[in-house]
mmCIF file of C-alpha atoms in Angstrom:
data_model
loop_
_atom_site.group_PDB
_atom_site.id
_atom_site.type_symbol
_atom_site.label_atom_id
_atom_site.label_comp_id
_atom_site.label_asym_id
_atom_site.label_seq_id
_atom_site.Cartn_x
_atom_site.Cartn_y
_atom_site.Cartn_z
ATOM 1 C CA UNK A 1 78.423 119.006 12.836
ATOM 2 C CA UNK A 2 79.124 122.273 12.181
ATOM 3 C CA UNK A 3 82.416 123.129 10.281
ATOM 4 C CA UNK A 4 84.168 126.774 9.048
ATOM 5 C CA UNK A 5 86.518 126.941 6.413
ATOM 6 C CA UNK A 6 88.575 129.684 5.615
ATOM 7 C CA UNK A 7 90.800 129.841 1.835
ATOM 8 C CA UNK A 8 94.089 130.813 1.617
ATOM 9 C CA UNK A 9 95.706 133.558 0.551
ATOM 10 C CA UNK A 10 94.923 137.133 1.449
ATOM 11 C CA UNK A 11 91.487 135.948 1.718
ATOM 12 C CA UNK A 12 91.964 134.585 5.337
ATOM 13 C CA UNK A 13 92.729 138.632 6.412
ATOM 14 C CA UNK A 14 89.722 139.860 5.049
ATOM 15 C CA UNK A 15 87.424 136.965 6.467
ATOM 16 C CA UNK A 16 89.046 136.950 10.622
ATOM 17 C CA UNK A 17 87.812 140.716 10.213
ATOM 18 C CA UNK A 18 84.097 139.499 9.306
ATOM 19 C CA UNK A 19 84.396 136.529 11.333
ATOM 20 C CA UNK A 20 84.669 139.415 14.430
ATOM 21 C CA UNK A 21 81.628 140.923 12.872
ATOM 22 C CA UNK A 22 79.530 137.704 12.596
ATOM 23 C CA UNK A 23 80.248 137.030 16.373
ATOM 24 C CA UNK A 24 78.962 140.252 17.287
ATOM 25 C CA UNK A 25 75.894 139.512 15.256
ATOM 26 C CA UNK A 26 75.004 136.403 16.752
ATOM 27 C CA UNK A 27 76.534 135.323 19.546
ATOM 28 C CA UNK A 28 77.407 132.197 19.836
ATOM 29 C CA UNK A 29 78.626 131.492 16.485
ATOM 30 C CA UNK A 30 82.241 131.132 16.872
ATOM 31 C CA UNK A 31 81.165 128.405 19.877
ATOM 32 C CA UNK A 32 79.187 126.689 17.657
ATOM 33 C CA UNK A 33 82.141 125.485 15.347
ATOM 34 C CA UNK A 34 82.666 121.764 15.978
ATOM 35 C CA UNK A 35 85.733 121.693 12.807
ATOM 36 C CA UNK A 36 87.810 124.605 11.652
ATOM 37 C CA UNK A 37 89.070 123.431 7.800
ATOM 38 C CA UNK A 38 92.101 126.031 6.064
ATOM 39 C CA UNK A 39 94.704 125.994 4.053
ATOM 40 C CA UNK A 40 97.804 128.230 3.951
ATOM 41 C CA UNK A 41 96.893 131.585 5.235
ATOM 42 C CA UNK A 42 93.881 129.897 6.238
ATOM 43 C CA UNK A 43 95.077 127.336 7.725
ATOM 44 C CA UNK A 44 97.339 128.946 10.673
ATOM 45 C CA UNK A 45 94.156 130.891 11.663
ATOM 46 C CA UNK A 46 92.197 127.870 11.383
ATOM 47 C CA UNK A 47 94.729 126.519 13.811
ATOM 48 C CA UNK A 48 94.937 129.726 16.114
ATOM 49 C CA UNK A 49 90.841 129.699 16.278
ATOM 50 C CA UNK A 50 90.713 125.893 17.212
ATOM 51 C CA UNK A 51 93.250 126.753 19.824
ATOM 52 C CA UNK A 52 91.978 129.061 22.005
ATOM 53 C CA UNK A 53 87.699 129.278 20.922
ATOM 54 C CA UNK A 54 85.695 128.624 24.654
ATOM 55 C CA UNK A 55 82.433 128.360 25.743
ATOM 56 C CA UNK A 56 82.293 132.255 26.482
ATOM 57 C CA UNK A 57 80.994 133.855 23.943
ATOM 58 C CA UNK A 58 82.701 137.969 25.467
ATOM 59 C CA UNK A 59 85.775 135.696 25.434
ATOM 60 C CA UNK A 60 85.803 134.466 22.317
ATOM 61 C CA UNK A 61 85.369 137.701 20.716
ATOM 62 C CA UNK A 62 88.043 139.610 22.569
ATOM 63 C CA UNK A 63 90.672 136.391 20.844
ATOM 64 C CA UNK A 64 88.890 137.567 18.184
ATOM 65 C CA UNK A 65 90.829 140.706 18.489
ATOM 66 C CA UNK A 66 94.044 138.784 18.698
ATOM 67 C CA UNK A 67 93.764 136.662 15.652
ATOM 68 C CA UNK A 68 93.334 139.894 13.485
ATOM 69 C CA UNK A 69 96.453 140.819 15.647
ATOM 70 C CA UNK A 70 97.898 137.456 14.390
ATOM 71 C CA UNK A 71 97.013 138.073 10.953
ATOM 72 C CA UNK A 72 98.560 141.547 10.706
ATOM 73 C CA UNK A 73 101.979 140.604 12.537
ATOM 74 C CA UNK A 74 102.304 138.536 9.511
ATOM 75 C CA UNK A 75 101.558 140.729 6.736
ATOM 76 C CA UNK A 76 105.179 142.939 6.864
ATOM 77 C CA UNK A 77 106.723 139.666 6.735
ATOM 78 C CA UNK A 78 105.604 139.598 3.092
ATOM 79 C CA UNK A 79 106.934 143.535 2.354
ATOM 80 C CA UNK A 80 109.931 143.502 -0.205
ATOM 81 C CA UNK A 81 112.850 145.003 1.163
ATOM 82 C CA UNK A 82 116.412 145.922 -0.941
ATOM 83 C CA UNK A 83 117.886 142.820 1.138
ATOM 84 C CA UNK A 84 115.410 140.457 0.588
ATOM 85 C CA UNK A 85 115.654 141.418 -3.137
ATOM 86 C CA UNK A 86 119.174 140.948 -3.530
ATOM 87 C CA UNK A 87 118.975 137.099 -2.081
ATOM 88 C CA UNK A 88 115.770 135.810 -3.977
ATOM 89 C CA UNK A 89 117.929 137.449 -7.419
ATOM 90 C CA UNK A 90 120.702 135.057 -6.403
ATOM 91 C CA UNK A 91 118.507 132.392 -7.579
ATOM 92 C CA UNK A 92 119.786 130.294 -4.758
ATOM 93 C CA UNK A 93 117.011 131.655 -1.475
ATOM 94 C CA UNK A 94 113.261 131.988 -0.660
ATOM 95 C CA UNK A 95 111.902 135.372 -0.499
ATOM 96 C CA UNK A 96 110.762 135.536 2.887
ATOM 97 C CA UNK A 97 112.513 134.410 5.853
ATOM 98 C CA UNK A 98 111.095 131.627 7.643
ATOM 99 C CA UNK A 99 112.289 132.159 10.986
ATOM 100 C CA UNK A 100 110.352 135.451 10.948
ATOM 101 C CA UNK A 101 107.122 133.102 10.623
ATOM 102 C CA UNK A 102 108.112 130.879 12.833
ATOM 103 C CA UNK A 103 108.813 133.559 15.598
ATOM 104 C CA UNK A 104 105.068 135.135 14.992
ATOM 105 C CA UNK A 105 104.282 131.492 14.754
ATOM 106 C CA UNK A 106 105.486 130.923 18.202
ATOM 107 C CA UNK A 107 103.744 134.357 19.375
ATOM 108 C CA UNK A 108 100.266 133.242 19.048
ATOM 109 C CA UNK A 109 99.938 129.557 18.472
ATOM 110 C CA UNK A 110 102.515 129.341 21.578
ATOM 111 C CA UNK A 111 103.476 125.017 22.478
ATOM 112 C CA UNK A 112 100.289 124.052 21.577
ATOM 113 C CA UNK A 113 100.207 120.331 19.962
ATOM 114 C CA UNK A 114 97.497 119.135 18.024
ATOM 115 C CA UNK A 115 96.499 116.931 20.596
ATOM 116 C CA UNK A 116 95.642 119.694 23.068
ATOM 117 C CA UNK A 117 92.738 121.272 20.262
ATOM 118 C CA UNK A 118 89.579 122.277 21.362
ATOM 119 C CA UNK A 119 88.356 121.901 18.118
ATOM 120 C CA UNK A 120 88.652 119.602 15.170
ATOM 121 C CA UNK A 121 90.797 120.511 12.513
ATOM 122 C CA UNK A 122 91.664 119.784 8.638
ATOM 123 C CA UNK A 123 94.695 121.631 7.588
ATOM 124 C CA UNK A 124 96.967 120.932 4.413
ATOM 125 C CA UNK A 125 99.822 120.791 2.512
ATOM 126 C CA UNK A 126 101.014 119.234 -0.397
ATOM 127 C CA UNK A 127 103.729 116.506 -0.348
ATOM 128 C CA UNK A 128 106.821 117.555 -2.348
ATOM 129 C CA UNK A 129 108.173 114.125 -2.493
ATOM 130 C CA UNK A 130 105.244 112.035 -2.027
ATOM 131 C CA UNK A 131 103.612 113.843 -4.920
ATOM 132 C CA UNK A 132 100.341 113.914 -3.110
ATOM 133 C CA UNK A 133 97.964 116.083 -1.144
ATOM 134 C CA UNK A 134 99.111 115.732 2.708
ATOM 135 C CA UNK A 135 96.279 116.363 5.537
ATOM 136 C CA UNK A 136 97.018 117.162 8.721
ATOM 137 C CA UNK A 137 93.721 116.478 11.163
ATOM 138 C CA UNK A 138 92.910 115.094 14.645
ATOM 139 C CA UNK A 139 89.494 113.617 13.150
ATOM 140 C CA UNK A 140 91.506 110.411 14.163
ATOM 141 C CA UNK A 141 93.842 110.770 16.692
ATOM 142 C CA UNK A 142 94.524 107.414 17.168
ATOM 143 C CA UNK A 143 95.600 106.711 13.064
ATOM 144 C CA UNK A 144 99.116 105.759 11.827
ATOM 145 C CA UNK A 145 100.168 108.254 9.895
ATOM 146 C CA UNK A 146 100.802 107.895 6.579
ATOM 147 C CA UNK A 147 102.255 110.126 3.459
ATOM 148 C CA UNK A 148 98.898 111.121 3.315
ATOM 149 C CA UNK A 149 97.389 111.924 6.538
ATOM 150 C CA UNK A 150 100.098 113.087 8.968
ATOM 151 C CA UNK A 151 99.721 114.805 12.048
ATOM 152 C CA UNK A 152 99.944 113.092 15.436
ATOM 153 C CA UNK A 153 98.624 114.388 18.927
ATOM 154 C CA UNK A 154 102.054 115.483 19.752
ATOM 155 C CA UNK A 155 102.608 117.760 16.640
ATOM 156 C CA UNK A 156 103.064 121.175 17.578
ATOM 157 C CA UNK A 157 100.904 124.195 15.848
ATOM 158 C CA UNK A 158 103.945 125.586 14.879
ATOM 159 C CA UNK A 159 104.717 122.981 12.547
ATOM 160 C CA UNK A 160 101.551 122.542 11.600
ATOM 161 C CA UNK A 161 101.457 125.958 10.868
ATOM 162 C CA UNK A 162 104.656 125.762 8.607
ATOM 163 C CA UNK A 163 103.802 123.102 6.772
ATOM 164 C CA UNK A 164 100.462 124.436 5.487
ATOM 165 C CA UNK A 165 102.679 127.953 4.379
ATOM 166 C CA UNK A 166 105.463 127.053 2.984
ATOM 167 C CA UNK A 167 104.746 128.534 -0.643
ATOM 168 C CA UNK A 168 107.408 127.609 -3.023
ATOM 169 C CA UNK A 169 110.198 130.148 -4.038
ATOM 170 C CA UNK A 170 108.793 132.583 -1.183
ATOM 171 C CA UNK A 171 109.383 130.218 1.786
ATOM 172 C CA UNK A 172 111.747 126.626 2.181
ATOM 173 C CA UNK A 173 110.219 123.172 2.027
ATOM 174 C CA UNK A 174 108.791 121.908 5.351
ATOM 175 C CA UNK A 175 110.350 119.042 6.808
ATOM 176 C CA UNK A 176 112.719 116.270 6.427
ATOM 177 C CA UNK A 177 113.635 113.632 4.228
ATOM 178 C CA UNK A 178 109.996 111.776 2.293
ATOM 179 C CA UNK A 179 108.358 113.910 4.470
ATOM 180 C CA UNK A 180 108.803 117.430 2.710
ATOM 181 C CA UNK A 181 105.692 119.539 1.866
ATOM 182 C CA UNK A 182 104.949 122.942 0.153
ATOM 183 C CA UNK A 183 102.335 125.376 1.062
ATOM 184 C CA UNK A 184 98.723 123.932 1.450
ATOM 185 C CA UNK A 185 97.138 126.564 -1.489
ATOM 186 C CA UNK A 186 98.056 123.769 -3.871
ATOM 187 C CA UNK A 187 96.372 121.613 -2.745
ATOM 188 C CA UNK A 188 93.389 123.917 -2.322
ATOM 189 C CA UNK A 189 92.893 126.960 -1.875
ATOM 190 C CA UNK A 190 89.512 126.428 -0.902
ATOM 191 C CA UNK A 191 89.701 123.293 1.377
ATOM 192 C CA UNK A 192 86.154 123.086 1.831
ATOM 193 C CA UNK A 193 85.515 120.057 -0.202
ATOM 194 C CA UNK A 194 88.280 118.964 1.230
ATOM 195 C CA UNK A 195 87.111 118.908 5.005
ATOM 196 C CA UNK A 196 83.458 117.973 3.928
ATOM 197 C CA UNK A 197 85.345 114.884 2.261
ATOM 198 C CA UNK A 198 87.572 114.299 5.400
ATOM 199 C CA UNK A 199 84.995 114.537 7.625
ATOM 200 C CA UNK A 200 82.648 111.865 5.925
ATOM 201 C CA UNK A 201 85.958 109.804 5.688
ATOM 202 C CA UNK A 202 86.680 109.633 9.413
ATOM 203 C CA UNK A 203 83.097 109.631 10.613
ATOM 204 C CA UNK A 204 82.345 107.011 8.770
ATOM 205 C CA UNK A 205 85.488 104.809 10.010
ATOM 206 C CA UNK A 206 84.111 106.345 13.753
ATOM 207 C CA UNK A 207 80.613 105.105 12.981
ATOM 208 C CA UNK A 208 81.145 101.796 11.279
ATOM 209 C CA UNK A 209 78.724 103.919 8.606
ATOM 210 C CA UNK A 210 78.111 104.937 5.008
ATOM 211 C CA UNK A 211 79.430 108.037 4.728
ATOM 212 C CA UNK A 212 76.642 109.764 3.039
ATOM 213 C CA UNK A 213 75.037 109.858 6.631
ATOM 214 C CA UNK A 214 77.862 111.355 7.666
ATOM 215 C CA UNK A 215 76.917 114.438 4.587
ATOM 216 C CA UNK A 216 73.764 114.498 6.030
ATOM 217 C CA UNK A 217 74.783 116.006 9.093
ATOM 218 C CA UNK A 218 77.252 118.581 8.362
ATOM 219 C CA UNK A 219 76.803 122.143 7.988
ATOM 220 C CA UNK A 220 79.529 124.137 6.040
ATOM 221 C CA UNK A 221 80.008 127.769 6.352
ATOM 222 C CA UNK A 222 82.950 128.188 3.714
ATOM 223 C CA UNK A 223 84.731 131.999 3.629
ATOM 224 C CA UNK A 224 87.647 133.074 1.019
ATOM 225 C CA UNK A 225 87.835 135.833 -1.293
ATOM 226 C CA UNK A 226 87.895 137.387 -5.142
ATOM 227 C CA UNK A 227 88.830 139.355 -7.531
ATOM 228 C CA UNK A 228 85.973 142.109 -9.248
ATOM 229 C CA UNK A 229 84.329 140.955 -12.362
ATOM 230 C CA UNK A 230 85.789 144.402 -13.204
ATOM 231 C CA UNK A 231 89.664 142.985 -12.238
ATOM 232 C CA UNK A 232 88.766 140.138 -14.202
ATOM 233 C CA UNK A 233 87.899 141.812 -17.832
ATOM 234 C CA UNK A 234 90.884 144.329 -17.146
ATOM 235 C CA UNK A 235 93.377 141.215 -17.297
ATOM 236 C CA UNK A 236 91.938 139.516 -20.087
ATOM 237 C CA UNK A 237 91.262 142.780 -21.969
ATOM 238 C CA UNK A 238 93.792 145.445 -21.332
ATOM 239 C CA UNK A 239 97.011 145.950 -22.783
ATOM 240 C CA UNK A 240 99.977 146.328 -20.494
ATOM 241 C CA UNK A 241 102.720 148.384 -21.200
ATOM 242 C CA UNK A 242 100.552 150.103 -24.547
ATOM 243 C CA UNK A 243 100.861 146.783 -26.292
ATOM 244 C CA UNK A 244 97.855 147.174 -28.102
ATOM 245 C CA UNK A 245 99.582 145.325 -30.803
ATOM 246 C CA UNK A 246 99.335 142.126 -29.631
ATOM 247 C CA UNK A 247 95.328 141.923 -28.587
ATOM 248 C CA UNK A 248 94.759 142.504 -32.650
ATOM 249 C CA UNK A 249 94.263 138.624 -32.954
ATOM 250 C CA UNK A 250 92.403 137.034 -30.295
ATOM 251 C CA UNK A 251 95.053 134.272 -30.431
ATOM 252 C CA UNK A 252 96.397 134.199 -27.390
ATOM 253 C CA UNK A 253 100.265 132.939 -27.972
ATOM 254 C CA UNK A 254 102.657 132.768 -25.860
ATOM 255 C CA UNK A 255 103.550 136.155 -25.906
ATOM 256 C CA UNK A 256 99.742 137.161 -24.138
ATOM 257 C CA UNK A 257 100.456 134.499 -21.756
ATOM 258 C CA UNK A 258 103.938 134.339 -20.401
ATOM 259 C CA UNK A 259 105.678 138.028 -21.256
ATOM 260 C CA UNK A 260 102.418 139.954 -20.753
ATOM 261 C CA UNK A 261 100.126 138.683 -18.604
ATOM 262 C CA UNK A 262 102.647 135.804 -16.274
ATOM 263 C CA UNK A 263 100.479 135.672 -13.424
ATOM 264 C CA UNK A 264 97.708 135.084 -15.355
ATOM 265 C CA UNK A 265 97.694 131.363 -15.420
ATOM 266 C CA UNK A 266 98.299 131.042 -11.957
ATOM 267 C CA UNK A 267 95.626 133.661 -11.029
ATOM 268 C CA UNK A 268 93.015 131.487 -13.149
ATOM 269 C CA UNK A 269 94.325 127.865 -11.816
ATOM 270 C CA UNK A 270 93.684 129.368 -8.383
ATOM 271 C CA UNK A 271 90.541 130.565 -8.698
ATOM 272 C CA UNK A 272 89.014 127.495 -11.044
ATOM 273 C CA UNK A 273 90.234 125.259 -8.398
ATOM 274 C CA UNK A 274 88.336 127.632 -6.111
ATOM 275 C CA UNK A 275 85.210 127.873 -7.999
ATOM 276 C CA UNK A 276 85.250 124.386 -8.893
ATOM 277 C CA UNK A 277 84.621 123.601 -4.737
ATOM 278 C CA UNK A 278 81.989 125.718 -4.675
ATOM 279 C CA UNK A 279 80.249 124.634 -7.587
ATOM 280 C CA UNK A 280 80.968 120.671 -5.925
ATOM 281 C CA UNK A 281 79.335 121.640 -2.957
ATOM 282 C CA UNK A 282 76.277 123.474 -3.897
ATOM 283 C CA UNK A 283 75.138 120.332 -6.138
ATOM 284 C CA UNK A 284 75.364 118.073 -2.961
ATOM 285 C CA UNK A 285 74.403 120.342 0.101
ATOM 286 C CA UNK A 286 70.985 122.098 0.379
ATOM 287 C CA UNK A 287 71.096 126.086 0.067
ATOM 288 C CA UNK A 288 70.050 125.783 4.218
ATOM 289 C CA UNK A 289 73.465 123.393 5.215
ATOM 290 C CA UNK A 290 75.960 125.195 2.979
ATOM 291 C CA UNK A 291 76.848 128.917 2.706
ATOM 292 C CA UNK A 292 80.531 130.296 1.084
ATOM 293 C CA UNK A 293 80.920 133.840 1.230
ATOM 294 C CA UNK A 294 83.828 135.610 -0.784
ATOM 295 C CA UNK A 295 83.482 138.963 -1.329
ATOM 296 C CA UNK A 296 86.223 141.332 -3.852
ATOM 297 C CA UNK A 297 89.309 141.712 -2.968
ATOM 298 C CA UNK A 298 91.744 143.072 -5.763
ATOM 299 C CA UNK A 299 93.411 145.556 -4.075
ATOM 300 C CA UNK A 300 95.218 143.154 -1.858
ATOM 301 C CA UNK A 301 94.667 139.447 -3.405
ATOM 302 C CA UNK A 302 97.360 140.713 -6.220
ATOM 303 C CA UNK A 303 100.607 139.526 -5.046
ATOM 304 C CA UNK A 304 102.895 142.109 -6.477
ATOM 305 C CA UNK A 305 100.867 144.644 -3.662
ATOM 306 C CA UNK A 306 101.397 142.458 -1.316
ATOM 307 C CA UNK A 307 105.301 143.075 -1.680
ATOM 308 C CA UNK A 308 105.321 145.889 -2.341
ATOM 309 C CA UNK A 309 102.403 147.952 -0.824
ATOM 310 C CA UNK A 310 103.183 149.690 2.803
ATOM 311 C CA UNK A 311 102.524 146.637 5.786
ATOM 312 C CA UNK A 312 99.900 149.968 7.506
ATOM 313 C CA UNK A 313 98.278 150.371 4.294
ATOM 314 C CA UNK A 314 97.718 147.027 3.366
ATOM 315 C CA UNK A 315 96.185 146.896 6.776
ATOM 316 C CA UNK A 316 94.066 149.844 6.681
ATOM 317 C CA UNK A 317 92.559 148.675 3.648
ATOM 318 C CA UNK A 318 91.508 145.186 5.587
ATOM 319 C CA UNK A 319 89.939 147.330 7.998
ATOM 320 C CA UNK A 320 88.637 149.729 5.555
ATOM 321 C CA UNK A 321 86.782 146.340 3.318
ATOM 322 C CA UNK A 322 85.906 144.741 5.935
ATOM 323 C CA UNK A 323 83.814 147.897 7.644
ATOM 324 C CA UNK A 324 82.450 148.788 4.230
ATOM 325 C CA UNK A 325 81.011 145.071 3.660
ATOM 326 C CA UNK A 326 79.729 145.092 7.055
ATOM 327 C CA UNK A 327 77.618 148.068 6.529
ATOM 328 C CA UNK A 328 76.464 147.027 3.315
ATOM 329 C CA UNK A 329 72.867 145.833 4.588
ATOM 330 C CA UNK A 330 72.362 143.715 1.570
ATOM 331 C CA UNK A 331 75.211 142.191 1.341
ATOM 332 C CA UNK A 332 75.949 142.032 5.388
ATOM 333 C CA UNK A 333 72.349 140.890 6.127
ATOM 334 C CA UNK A 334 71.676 137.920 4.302
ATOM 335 C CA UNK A 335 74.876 136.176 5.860
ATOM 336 C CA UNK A 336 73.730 136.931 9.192
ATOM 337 C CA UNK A 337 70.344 135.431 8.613
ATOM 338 C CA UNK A 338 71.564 132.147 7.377
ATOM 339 C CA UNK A 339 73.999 132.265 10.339
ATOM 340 C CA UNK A 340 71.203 132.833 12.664
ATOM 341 C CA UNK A 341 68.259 130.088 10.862
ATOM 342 C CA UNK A 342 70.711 127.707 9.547
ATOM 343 C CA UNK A 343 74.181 127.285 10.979
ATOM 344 C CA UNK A 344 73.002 127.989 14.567
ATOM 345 C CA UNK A 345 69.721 126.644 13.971
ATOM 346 C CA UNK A 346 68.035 124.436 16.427
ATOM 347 C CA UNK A 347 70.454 125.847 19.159
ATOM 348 C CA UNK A 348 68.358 129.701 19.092
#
């Protein structure tokens, strides 16, 4: 089984731009997917790709076209405005407004349920009153949900598609009641260990099996995104605001952490949680079954540009990465190789 996973965050921009790019390379690729795995950002274009992917290979890379459409109808969503200032200060409302993302929701994911996939999906969230990671999957149709595995045929993308992006303080809980969940990034931000894990779960219920045999069968292709080792010493090492004064002792109080650096922590609880499924998989797939690709990204992983960077410039630098990367030879190259001998493999 072959199975692509895209991270959340700003990462899943970036990678629906080189996902065009590996089509074109080898056709055939996006066909190939038998599970498409995301979380947050990820996760509605995991959704919107498992919704509308065919057997035609021209087709599938003019929807191609449309998911980056998808992608960017979302990004001004995220632009600070005076308005949306005023009501987050309050203390009392979300940032964003989520009937803006469920109206470019209902754009391209349309009245699609989960039932109706052409693909197999993993998406998820994390349950704000059950206290517990919450997957949403059709891996089982037929399963009683549960507070941990929810999702049933008749679920719409749409709330599917909430449920995995409802980041606290910029968007509302999701649901009702016990049923509540937050945005799917904290649960992972990488999912891939998380479908690889999922999928050996329900094959192996499908298959009255062990589910290693299930392992042995999969092949992961796992995108997301990250900062510059340059981004990464300019953090740790450079003094906002000229307070030299304070990186005189390498003790890192309180002050370093919170006042100076505050999305620090959350920057490096991200990305060890990202690493750390990387590093999980490597040790149990062979170099030939599992590929994860995440190129740089600081100019638009850090959330403050996000806000407040121009919607058209934030895109034109997507477009601008995602060209540059692509006619990199070395770095371009090598992915489509591994696409071509591994992933595809005995199908060319």
């Amino acid at each position: 089984m072959r199975v692509l996973t895209i991270d959340g965050m700003t990462a899943a921009a970036l990678q629906i731009r080189l996902i065009k790019a590996y089509e074109q390379a080898c056709p055939g690729f996006l066909r190939s997917v038998d599970c498409f795995v995301g979380a947050s950002d990820g996760g509605y274009m995991a959704l919107f790709l498992a919704s509308r992917v065919s057997e035609d290979d021209e087709a599938n890379l003019a929807m191609l076209d449309e998911a980056i459409a998808f992608s960017n109808a979302l990004i001004p969503l995220f632009h600070l405005t005076i308005r949306k200032g005023i009501k987050f200060a309050t203390g009392w409302f979300p940032l964003l407004c989520v009937d803006q993302f469920q109206a470019v929701f209902a754009q391209y994911l349309g009245t699609g349920t989960l039932g109706q996939l052409k693909r197999k999906v993993v998406i998820c969230s994390f349950g704000a009153i059950a206290w517990t990671p919450v997957v949403y999957t059709n891996l089982l149709p037929q399963a009683p949900p549960s507070f941990q595995h929810r999702g049933q045929p008749e679920t719409t993308l749409i709330e599917l598609a909430l449920a995995t992006s409802a980041f606290p303080m910029a968007l509302p809980l999701h649901g009702k009641g016990g049923a509540r969940v937050i945005d799917g990034g904290w649960v992972a931000t990488n999912p891939s260990m998380l479908g690889v894990s999922e999928l050996c779960r329900a094959g192996a219920i499908q298959r009255g099996c062990d589910p290693t045999e299930i392992l042995a069968s999969l092949r992961v292709f796992s995108l997301g995104s990250t900062e510059s080792l340059a981004e990464h010493k300019r953090v740790i090492n450079k003094p906002p605001l000229g307070c030299a004064f304070a990186w005189q002792r390498n003790s890192w109080g309180w002050l370093q952490w919170v006042l100076l650096r505050p999305w620090l922590m959350l920057d490096m609880s991200l990305q060890g949680a990202i690493n750390l499924a990387d590093v999980e998989l490597r040790a149990i797939l062979p170099a030939s079954r599992y590929l994860r690709v995440s190129p740089p990204l600081a100019e638009v992983t850090d959330g403050w540009r996000l806000l407040l960077s121009r919607p058209n410039t934030l895109i034109r630098k997507l477009d601008s990465e995602a060209a540059r990367l692509v006619a990199t030879p070395a770095w371009f190259q090598p992915i489509v190789e591994w696409i071509g001998s591994s992933y595809l493999g005995a199908d060319r």
